[in-house]
Coordinates of C-alpha atoms in Angstrom, one line a residue:
Chain A
M1053 CA 101.7 89.6 131.3
E1054 CA 101.0 93.3 131.4
I1055 CA 98.7 95.7 129.5
I1056 CA 100.8 98.3 127.7
R1057 CA 100.0 101.1 125.2
E1058 CA 100.0 100.0 121.6
D1059 CA 103.0 102.1 120.7
E1060 CA 104.9 100.3 123.4
A1061 CA 104.3 97.0 121.6
V1062 CA 107.7 96.9 119.7
L1063 CA 110.3 94.5 118.6
P1064 CA 114.0 95.0 118.9
V1065 CA 115.7 95.5 115.5
V1066 CA 118.8 93.6 116.7
S1067 CA 117.0 90.4 117.7
R1068 CA 118.1 87.6 115.4
E1069 CA 114.6 86.1 115.6
V1070 CA 113.0 89.4 114.5
Q1071 CA 115.5 89.6 111.7
Y1072 CA 114.8 86.0 110.5
S1073 CA 111.0 86.3 110.9
F1074 CA 111.1 83.4 113.3
S1075 CA 107.6 84.1 114.7
V1076 CA 104.0 82.8 114.5
Y1077 CA 100.6 84.5 114.8
E1078 CA 96.8 84.0 114.9
A1079 CA 94.2 86.5 113.8
L1080 CA 91.0 86.2 115.9
R1081 CA 87.5 87.6 115.6
I1082 CA 85.9 89.1 118.6
T1083 CA 82.1 89.7 118.4
G1084 CA 80.0 91.0 121.4
G1085 CA 83.1 90.5 123.6
H1086 CA 83.2 86.8 122.7
V1087 CA 86.3 85.3 121.0
V1088 CA 85.2 83.1 118.1
H1089 CA 86.7 79.6 118.0
L1090 CA 89.4 80.5 120.5
D1091 CA 90.3 76.9 121.3
D1092 CA 90.9 76.2 117.6
H1093 CA 93.1 79.2 117.2
L1094 CA 95.1 78.3 120.3
H1095 CA 95.5 74.7 118.9
R1096 CA 96.7 76.0 115.5
L1097 CA 99.1 78.4 117.2
A1098 CA 100.6 75.4 119.0
V1099 CA 100.8 73.5 115.7
S1100 CA 102.6 76.5 114.0
C1101 CA 105.1 76.6 116.9
H1102 CA 105.7 72.9 116.7
D1103 CA 106.2 72.9 112.9
I1104 CA 108.9 75.5 113.0
G1105 CA 110.5 74.4 116.3
L1106 CA 109.5 77.6 118.2
V1107 CA 109.6 76.9 121.9
H1108 CA 108.1 79.5 124.3
P1109 CA 106.9 79.6 127.9
F1110 CA 103.4 81.0 127.2
S1111 CA 100.8 78.4 127.9
A1112 CA 97.4 78.3 126.2
R1113 CA 95.9 79.4 129.6
D1114 CA 98.3 82.3 129.8
I1115 CA 97.3 83.5 126.3
E1116 CA 93.6 83.0 127.0
E1117 CA 93.9 85.0 130.3
S1118 CA 95.8 87.7 128.6
L1119 CA 93.2 88.0 126.0
E1120 CA 90.4 88.1 128.6
R1121 CA 92.2 90.8 130.6
L1122 CA 92.7 92.9 127.4
I1123 CA 89.0 92.5 126.5
A1124 CA 87.9 93.5 130.0
A1125 CA 90.4 96.4 130.3
D1126 CA 89.4 98.0 127.0
S1127 CA 85.8 96.9 127.1
I1128 CA 86.3 95.4 123.7
K1129 CA 83.0 94.4 122.0
D1130 CA 83.8 93.8 118.3
A1131 CA 87.4 93.6 117.1
T1132 CA 90.0 91.7 115.2
A1133 CA 92.7 90.5 117.6
R1134 CA 96.2 89.3 116.8
I1135 CA 98.3 86.9 118.9
F1136 CA 102.0 87.1 118.0
I1137 CA 104.9 85.1 119.4
V1138 CA 108.5 85.6 118.4
G1139 CA 110.9 82.7 119.2
G1140 CA 114.5 82.5 120.2
P1141 CA 116.3 82.6 123.6
S1142 CA 114.0 85.4 124.9
P1143 CA 110.6 84.7 123.3
L1144 CA 108.2 87.7 123.0
F1145 CA 104.4 87.5 123.2
F1146 CA 101.9 90.2 122.2
I1147 CA 98.2 90.5 121.7
T1148 CA 97.0 93.5 119.8
Y1149 CA 93.6 94.4 118.4
A1150 CA 92.0 96.7 115.8
D1151 CA 88.5 97.4 114.5
L1152 CA 86.7 94.3 113.4
L1153 CA 87.4 93.6 109.8
T1154 CA 84.1 93.5 107.9
Y1155 CA 83.2 93.9 104.3
P1156 CA 80.3 95.6 102.5
D1157 CA 77.2 93.4 101.6
S1158 CA 78.1 94.0 97.9
Y1159 CA 81.2 91.8 98.3
Y1160 CA 78.8 88.9 99.0
S1161 CA 76.1 89.8 96.6
D1162 CA 78.4 90.7 93.7
G1163 CA 81.4 88.5 94.6
V1164 CA 85.0 89.8 94.6
K1165 CA 87.8 89.6 92.1
A1166 CA 91.0 87.6 92.5
T1167 CA 94.3 87.2 90.6
L1168 CA 96.6 84.2 90.3
Y1169 CA 100.1 84.2 91.6
H1170 CA 102.5 81.3 90.8
G1171 CA 104.4 80.5 94.0
E1172 CA 104.5 78.0 96.8
R1173 CA 104.5 78.7 100.5
F1174 CA 107.3 77.4 102.7
M1175 CA 105.7 75.2 105.4
P1176 CA 102.1 76.0 104.4
E1177 CA 100.5 74.5 107.5
A1178 CA 102.3 76.9 109.8
K1179 CA 101.0 80.5 110.3
T1180 CA 104.3 82.4 110.4
S1181 CA 105.6 85.9 109.6
N1182 CA 107.4 84.5 106.6
L1183 CA 104.8 86.3 104.4
L1184 CA 106.8 88.2 101.8
M1185 CA 105.3 86.2 98.9
Q1186 CA 101.8 86.8 100.2
Y1187 CA 102.5 90.5 100.6
I1188 CA 103.9 90.9 97.1
A1189 CA 101.0 88.8 95.5
L1190 CA 98.4 90.8 97.4
E1191 CA 99.9 94.1 96.5
E1192 CA 99.9 93.1 92.8
A1193 CA 96.3 91.9 93.1
K1194 CA 95.3 95.3 94.6
R1195 CA 97.0 97.1 91.8
Q1196 CA 94.8 95.2 89.4
G1197 CA 91.7 96.1 91.4
A1198 CA 91.3 92.7 92.9
F1199 CA 90.5 91.7 96.5
E1200 CA 92.7 88.6 96.8
A1201 CA 95.5 86.7 95.1
L1202 CA 95.3 83.0 94.7
L1203 CA 98.5 80.9 94.9
V1204 CA 99.1 78.4 92.2
D1205 CA 101.7 75.6 92.8
R1206 CA 104.2 74.2 90.3
H1207 CA 101.6 71.6 89.1
G1208 CA 99.0 74.3 88.3
F1209 CA 96.8 73.7 91.3
V1210 CA 95.1 76.7 93.0
L1211 CA 95.8 75.8 96.6
E1212 CA 94.7 78.9 98.6
G1213 CA 94.6 82.6 98.8
T1214 CA 97.2 84.9 100.5
R1215 CA 94.8 85.2 103.4
S1216 CA 92.1 82.8 102.6
N1217 CA 91.3 79.2 101.6
F1218 CA 89.9 78.4 98.2
Y1219 CA 87.1 76.1 96.9
G1220 CA 85.3 75.1 93.8
I1221 CA 81.8 73.6 93.6
R1222 CA 80.9 71.1 90.9
G1223 CA 77.8 68.9 91.0
N1224 CA 77.3 67.7 94.6
A1225 CA 80.9 68.2 95.6
V1226 CA 83.1 70.9 97.1
Y1227 CA 86.7 70.7 95.9
T1228 CA 89.6 72.1 97.9
A1229 CA 93.3 71.3 98.6
P1230 CA 94.3 68.6 101.0
D1231 CA 95.0 69.7 104.6
D1232 CA 98.8 69.2 104.3
K1233 CA 99.2 71.6 101.4
V1234 CA 97.6 74.7 102.9
L1235 CA 97.0 76.7 106.0
N1236 CA 94.3 74.8 107.9
G1237 CA 91.9 77.7 108.2
I1238 CA 89.7 77.7 111.3
T1239 CA 86.9 79.0 109.2
R1240 CA 87.7 76.3 106.6
I1241 CA 86.7 73.7 109.2
S1242 CA 83.4 75.5 109.6
V1243 CA 83.0 75.9 105.8
L1244 CA 83.5 72.2 105.1
K1245 CA 81.1 71.4 108.0
A1246 CA 78.5 73.8 106.5
A1247 CA 79.1 72.2 103.0
S1248 CA 78.4 68.8 104.5
E1249 CA 75.3 70.0 106.2
L1250 CA 74.1 71.4 102.9
G1251 CA 74.5 67.9 101.3
F1252 CA 77.9 68.4 99.6
R1253 CA 80.6 65.8 99.5
I1254 CA 84.1 67.1 100.2
I1255 CA 86.8 66.2 97.7
Y1256 CA 90.3 67.0 98.7
E1257 CA 91.6 67.9 95.2
P1258 CA 92.3 71.5 94.5
P1259 CA 91.0 73.1 91.3
R1260 CA 93.5 73.6 88.5
F1261 CA 94.1 77.2 87.4
D1262 CA 93.3 76.3 83.8
E1263 CA 90.1 74.4 84.6
L1264 CA 88.3 77.1 86.8
L1265 CA 85.4 77.4 84.5
S1266 CA 84.6 73.7 85.0
Y1267 CA 83.4 74.7 88.5
E1268 CA 79.9 76.0 88.8
S1269 CA 81.1 78.5 91.4
V1270 CA 84.4 79.2 93.2
F1271 CA 84.8 80.9 96.5
I1272 CA 87.2 81.7 99.4
S1273 CA 87.0 81.7 103.2
A1274 CA 88.7 83.3 106.1
T1275 CA 88.0 84.4 109.6
S1276 CA 87.0 87.9 108.5
M1277 CA 85.0 86.9 105.5
A1278 CA 83.4 83.6 106.3
A1279 CA 82.7 82.3 102.8
M1280 CA 82.8 84.8 99.9
P1281 CA 82.1 84.1 96.2
L1282 CA 84.6 85.0 93.5
S1283 CA 83.2 86.9 90.5
H1284 CA 86.4 87.0 88.4
I1285 CA 89.8 85.4 88.4
D1286 CA 92.6 87.2 86.4
G1287 CA 89.8 89.1 84.6
T1288 CA 87.8 86.1 83.6
P1289 CA 84.2 86.0 84.8
M1290 CA 83.6 82.9 87.0
R1291 CA 80.3 80.9 86.9
K1292 CA 77.7 81.9 89.4
E1293 CA 75.2 78.9 89.3
R1294 CA 76.0 77.8 92.9
W1295 CA 76.4 81.2 94.4
E1296 CA 73.3 81.0 96.7
E1297 CA 74.8 77.9 98.2
V1298 CA 78.1 79.7 99.0
L1299 CA 76.0 82.4 100.8
D1300 CA 74.2 79.6 102.7
M1301 CA 77.5 78.3 103.9
M1302 CA 78.5 81.9 104.9
R1303 CA 75.4 82.2 106.9
L1304 CA 75.9 78.9 108.6
V1305 CA 79.5 79.7 109.4
R1306 CA 78.5 83.0 111.0
K1307 CA 75.6 81.3 112.9
W1308 CA 78.0 78.8 114.5
E1309 CA 80.2 81.6 115.9
Chain B
M479 CA 118.6 110.6 110.5
E480 CA 119.4 110.6 114.1
I481 CA 121.7 108.5 116.4
I482 CA 119.7 106.6 119.0
R483 CA 120.4 104.0 121.6
E484 CA 120.3 100.5 120.4
D485 CA 117.3 99.6 122.6
E486 CA 115.4 102.4 121.0
A487 CA 115.8 100.8 117.6
V488 CA 112.4 99.0 117.5
L489 CA 109.7 98.0 115.1
P490 CA 106.0 98.5 115.8
V491 CA 104.2 95.1 116.2
V492 CA 101.0 96.5 114.6
S493 CA 102.8 97.5 111.3
R494 CA 101.5 95.4 108.5
E495 CA 105.0 95.5 106.8
V496 CA 106.6 94.2 110.0
Q497 CA 104.0 91.5 110.3
Y498 CA 104.6 90.4 106.6
S499 CA 108.4 90.7 106.7
F500 CA 108.3 93.2 103.9
S501 CA 111.9 94.4 104.5
V502 CA 115.4 94.2 103.1
Y503 CA 118.9 94.3 104.7
E504 CA 122.6 94.3 104.1
A505 CA 125.3 93.0 106.4
L506 CA 128.6 94.9 106.1
R507 CA 132.1 94.4 107.3
I508 CA 133.9 97.4 108.9
T509 CA 137.7 97.1 109.4
G510 CA 139.9 99.8 110.7
G511 CA 136.9 102.2 110.4
H512 CA 136.6 101.4 106.7
V513 CA 133.4 99.9 105.2
V514 CA 134.3 97.1 102.9
H515 CA 132.7 97.2 99.4
L516 CA 130.1 99.8 100.5
D517 CA 129.1 100.7 97.0
D518 CA 128.4 97.1 96.1
H519 CA 126.3 96.6 99.2
L520 CA 124.3 99.8 98.5
H521 CA 123.8 98.6 94.9
R522 CA 122.5 95.2 96.1
L523 CA 120.2 96.9 98.6
A524 CA 118.7 98.8 95.7
V525 CA 118.3 95.6 93.8
S526 CA 116.6 93.9 96.7
C527 CA 114.2 96.8 97.1
H528 CA 113.4 96.8 93.4
D529 CA 112.8 93.1 93.2
I530 CA 110.2 93.1 96.0
G531 CA 108.7 96.5 95.1
L532 CA 109.9 98.2 98.2
V533 CA 109.8 102.0 97.7
H534 CA 111.5 104.2 100.3
P535 CA 112.9 107.8 100.5
F536 CA 116.4 106.9 101.8
S537 CA 119.0 107.6 99.1
A538 CA 122.3 105.8 98.8
R539 CA 123.9 109.1 99.9
D540 CA 121.6 109.2 103.0
I541 CA 122.5 105.7 104.0
E542 CA 126.2 106.3 103.4
E543 CA 126.2 109.5 105.5
S544 CA 124.3 107.8 108.3
L545 CA 126.8 105.0 108.3
E546 CA 129.7 107.5 108.4
R547 CA 128.1 109.5 111.2
L548 CA 127.5 106.3 113.2
I549 CA 131.1 105.2 112.7
A550 CA 132.4 108.6 113.8
A551 CA 130.0 109.0 116.8
D552 CA 131.0 105.6 118.3
S553 CA 134.6 105.6 117.0
I554 CA 133.9 102.2 115.4
K555 CA 137.0 100.4 114.2
D556 CA 136.0 96.8 113.5
A557 CA 132.4 95.8 113.4
T558 CA 129.7 94.0 111.5
A559 CA 127.0 96.6 110.5
R560 CA 123.5 95.9 109.4
I561 CA 121.4 98.2 107.2
F562 CA 117.7 97.4 107.5
I563 CA 114.8 99.0 105.7
V564 CA 111.1 98.2 106.3
G565 CA 108.7 99.2 103.4
G566 CA 105.1 100.3 103.4
P567 CA 103.4 103.7 103.7
S568 CA 105.9 104.8 106.4
P569 CA 109.2 103.2 105.6
L570 CA 111.7 102.6 108.5
F571 CA 115.5 102.7 108.2
F572 CA 118.0 101.5 110.7
I573 CA 121.7 100.9 110.9
T574 CA 122.9 98.8 113.8
Y575 CA 126.3 97.2 114.5
A576 CA 127.9 94.5 116.6
D577 CA 131.3 93.0 117.1
L578 CA 133.1 92.1 113.9
L579 CA 132.2 88.5 113.1
T580 CA 135.4 86.5 112.9
Y581 CA 136.2 82.8 113.0
P582 CA 139.0 80.8 114.6
D583 CA 142.0 80.0 112.3
S584 CA 141.1 76.3 112.8
Y585 CA 137.9 76.9 110.7
Y586 CA 140.2 77.6 107.8
S587 CA 142.9 75.0 108.5
D588 CA 140.5 72.2 109.3
G589 CA 137.4 73.2 107.3
V590 CA 133.9 73.4 108.7
K591 CA 130.9 71.0 108.5
A592 CA 127.7 71.6 106.6
T593 CA 124.4 69.8 106.3
L594 CA 122.0 69.6 103.4
Y595 CA 118.5 71.1 103.6
H596 CA 116.0 70.5 100.7
G597 CA 114.2 73.8 100.1
E598 CA 114.1 76.7 97.7
R599 CA 114.2 80.4 98.5
F600 CA 111.5 82.7 97.4
M601 CA 113.1 85.5 95.3
P602 CA 116.7 84.3 95.8
E603 CA 118.3 87.4 94.4
A604 CA 116.7 89.7 97.0
K605 CA 118.1 89.9 100.5
T606 CA 115.0 90.1 102.6
S607 CA 113.7 89.3 106.1
N608 CA 111.8 86.3 104.7
L609 CA 114.4 84.0 106.3
L610 CA 112.4 81.4 108.1
M611 CA 113.7 78.5 106.0
Q612 CA 117.2 79.7 106.5
Y613 CA 116.7 80.0 110.3
I614 CA 115.2 76.5 110.5
A615 CA 117.9 74.9 108.3
L616 CA 120.7 76.5 110.2
E617 CA 119.2 75.6 113.6
E618 CA 119.0 72.0 112.4
A619 CA 122.6 72.2 111.2
K620 CA 123.8 73.5 114.6
R621 CA 122.0 70.7 116.4
Q622 CA 124.0 68.3 114.3
G623 CA 127.3 70.1 115.1
A624 CA 127.6 71.8 111.7
F625 CA 128.5 75.3 110.9
E626 CA 126.2 75.9 107.9
A627 CA 123.3 74.4 106.0
L628 CA 123.3 74.1 102.2
L629 CA 120.1 74.5 100.3
V630 CA 119.3 71.9 97.7
D631 CA 116.7 72.7 95.1
R632 CA 114.0 70.3 93.6
H633 CA 116.5 69.2 90.9
G634 CA 119.1 68.1 93.5
F635 CA 121.4 71.1 92.9
V636 CA 123.3 72.6 95.9
L637 CA 122.7 76.3 95.2
E638 CA 123.9 78.2 98.3
G639 CA 124.1 78.1 102.1
T640 CA 121.7 79.8 104.5
R641 CA 124.2 82.7 104.8
S642 CA 126.9 81.9 102.2
N643 CA 127.5 81.0 98.6
F644 CA 128.7 77.5 97.6
Y645 CA 131.4 76.3 95.2
G646 CA 133.1 73.1 94.0
I647 CA 136.5 72.8 92.4
R648 CA 137.2 70.2 89.7
G649 CA 140.2 70.3 87.4
N650 CA 140.9 73.9 86.4
A651 CA 137.3 75.0 87.1
V652 CA 135.2 76.5 89.9
Y653 CA 131.6 75.4 89.7
T654 CA 128.8 77.5 91.3
A655 CA 125.1 78.3 90.7
P656 CA 124.2 80.9 88.1
D657 CA 123.5 84.5 89.3
D658 CA 119.8 84.3 89.0
K659 CA 119.4 81.3 91.3
V660 CA 121.1 82.6 94.4
L661 CA 121.9 85.7 96.4
N662 CA 124.6 87.5 94.6
G663 CA 127.1 87.7 97.4
I664 CA 129.3 90.7 97.4
T665 CA 132.1 88.4 98.5
R666 CA 131.1 85.9 95.8
I667 CA 132.1 88.5 93.2
S668 CA 135.5 88.8 94.9
V669 CA 135.9 85.0 95.2
L670 CA 135.2 84.5 91.5
K671 CA 137.6 87.2 90.7
A672 CA 140.2 85.6 92.9
A673 CA 139.5 82.2 91.3
S674 CA 140.1 83.7 87.8
E675 CA 143.3 85.3 89.0
L676 CA 144.5 81.9 90.2
G677 CA 143.8 80.5 86.7
F678 CA 140.4 78.9 87.2
R679 CA 137.6 79.0 84.7
I680 CA 134.2 79.8 86.3
I681 CA 131.4 77.4 85.3
Y682 CA 127.9 78.5 86.3
E683 CA 126.6 75.0 87.0
P684 CA 125.9 74.2 90.7
P685 CA 127.2 70.9 92.1
R686 CA 124.6 68.2 92.6
F687 CA 124.1 66.9 96.2
D688 CA 124.7 63.3 95.1
E689 CA 127.9 64.2 93.2
L690 CA 129.8 66.2 95.8
L691 CA 132.7 63.7 96.0
S692 CA 133.4 64.3 92.3
Y693 CA 134.7 67.7 93.4
E694 CA 138.3 67.9 94.6
S695 CA 137.2 70.4 97.2
V696 CA 134.0 72.3 98.1
F697 CA 133.8 75.6 99.9
I698 CA 131.6 78.5 100.9
S699 CA 131.9 82.3 101.0
A700 CA 130.4 85.2 102.8
T701 CA 131.3 88.7 104.0
S702 CA 132.3 87.4 107.4
M703 CA 134.2 84.3 106.2
A704 CA 135.7 85.3 102.8
A705 CA 136.2 81.7 101.5
M706 CA 136.1 78.8 103.9
P707 CA 136.6 75.1 103.0
L708 CA 134.0 72.4 103.9
S709 CA 135.4 69.3 105.6
H710 CA 132.1 67.3 105.8
I711 CA 128.7 67.5 104.3
D712 CA 125.9 65.6 106.1
G713 CA 128.7 63.6 107.8
T714 CA 130.5 62.6 104.7
P715 CA 134.2 63.7 104.5
M716 CA 134.8 65.9 101.5
R717 CA 137.9 65.8 99.4
K718 CA 140.8 68.2 100.3
E719 CA 143.1 68.1 97.3
R720 CA 142.4 71.8 96.4
W721 CA 142.2 73.2 99.9
E722 CA 145.3 75.3 99.6
E723 CA 143.8 77.1 96.6
V724 CA 140.6 77.8 98.6
L725 CA 142.8 79.5 101.2
D726 CA 144.6 81.4 98.5
M727 CA 141.3 82.8 97.3
M728 CA 140.4 83.7 100.9
R729 CA 143.7 85.6 101.3
L730 CA 143.1 87.4 98.0
V731 CA 139.6 88.4 98.9
R732 CA 140.8 89.8 102.2
K733 CA 143.6 91.6 100.5
W734 CA 141.2 93.4 98.2
E735 CA 139.1 94.7 101.1

């Protein structure tokens, strides 16, 4: 492994694996020079590789050491880092970083808007570069002034966002998709743990897109946002009764980092 | 546009559009310095861009001129060329080329083997880099000693191959998927024209995976292969009664280049 300039981190256009998006990634949060939930991210990276049959020679220890060297070399305090591995006969491995992705307080106090997009991910449990649907859905959401697009499957279930997991609160339960239908967010693990700690049962049934108002609040989670309440979905105002509890989860998730 | 060395044709790892596979491409056949069906490829490229909302400043004339300059500069006679455009705020445009993709005569005289893969493409009409399913399906086919993997939709219809279109012959008709369910192969247009010329009716109903033996022959088509008969699917020998007519179509398609 070597440290190179960012503009030298490039992919060959003629690589078949680049052309076919045969690659996996992880997005990590670095705060105060500490990588949040690194072991979980490395584990999920291995799961992604396994699921799509991507074999590479970079051990978890190699990746961890490379990340440590990069943090030390650039004196990184707070950042969003990205581990990226391209498969094939000559696998490629990169770690890049950018400013820590944060959101204004108003996103939490006022909630954010989401849109619905009808479409199903291929191999939802693997975090791969096969992200065209997510790109298109999110661009469409942004055009409509929304922050996230939620993906609705053929049965009408809202499974997850383009870059987040999705939840509904009703009574003493948090509803969310089963593990094998969505990307198993590292923050999702923390959110569900926080929900349990706050006295919620976890029910692995995703909300339906036509029953969203039966939930007393709906919210999303991701590494960059922890837990964030949704104020509107496709223009319809969502209920806010349980919003304080969403923010309690957010605070617990951040505390555990 | 400028002519650069192939190893300088690279994509930045930190580009969001590279990360999300927000890109389109065309694979072209160059024989004797002549680009086969260039206008059709440029038209389909525009359709792909339109379908996924990819806006770029490269006109059809720009692309054609770049291709002509590349052919002249490297005195290209026979080759497979690839046009590749990445979208986003700073679109990227590349043309690369490699040896002309050809197959041994035995592939036509003996047919080739295919496997079945149950999965549906996102936006089948657009030729994008969102190809992970195709990559995985084809790798699995190769492991089983097959040449192509055929994609079967949720209803059991065999729509197309990972890099080919798919057809069945029964009586005086050629059966294939409707245009809006598959990639509209440039060679598919020629194949269907050849089939008409040979007296076949075209019926836009794809063969079902569990009724393949009701077809008197099945075959695939692509730019590199024209029309190629299938000898086995998932290990089951296919019928060969109409094989000569498949080869007649192949010869017509090549003649029209």
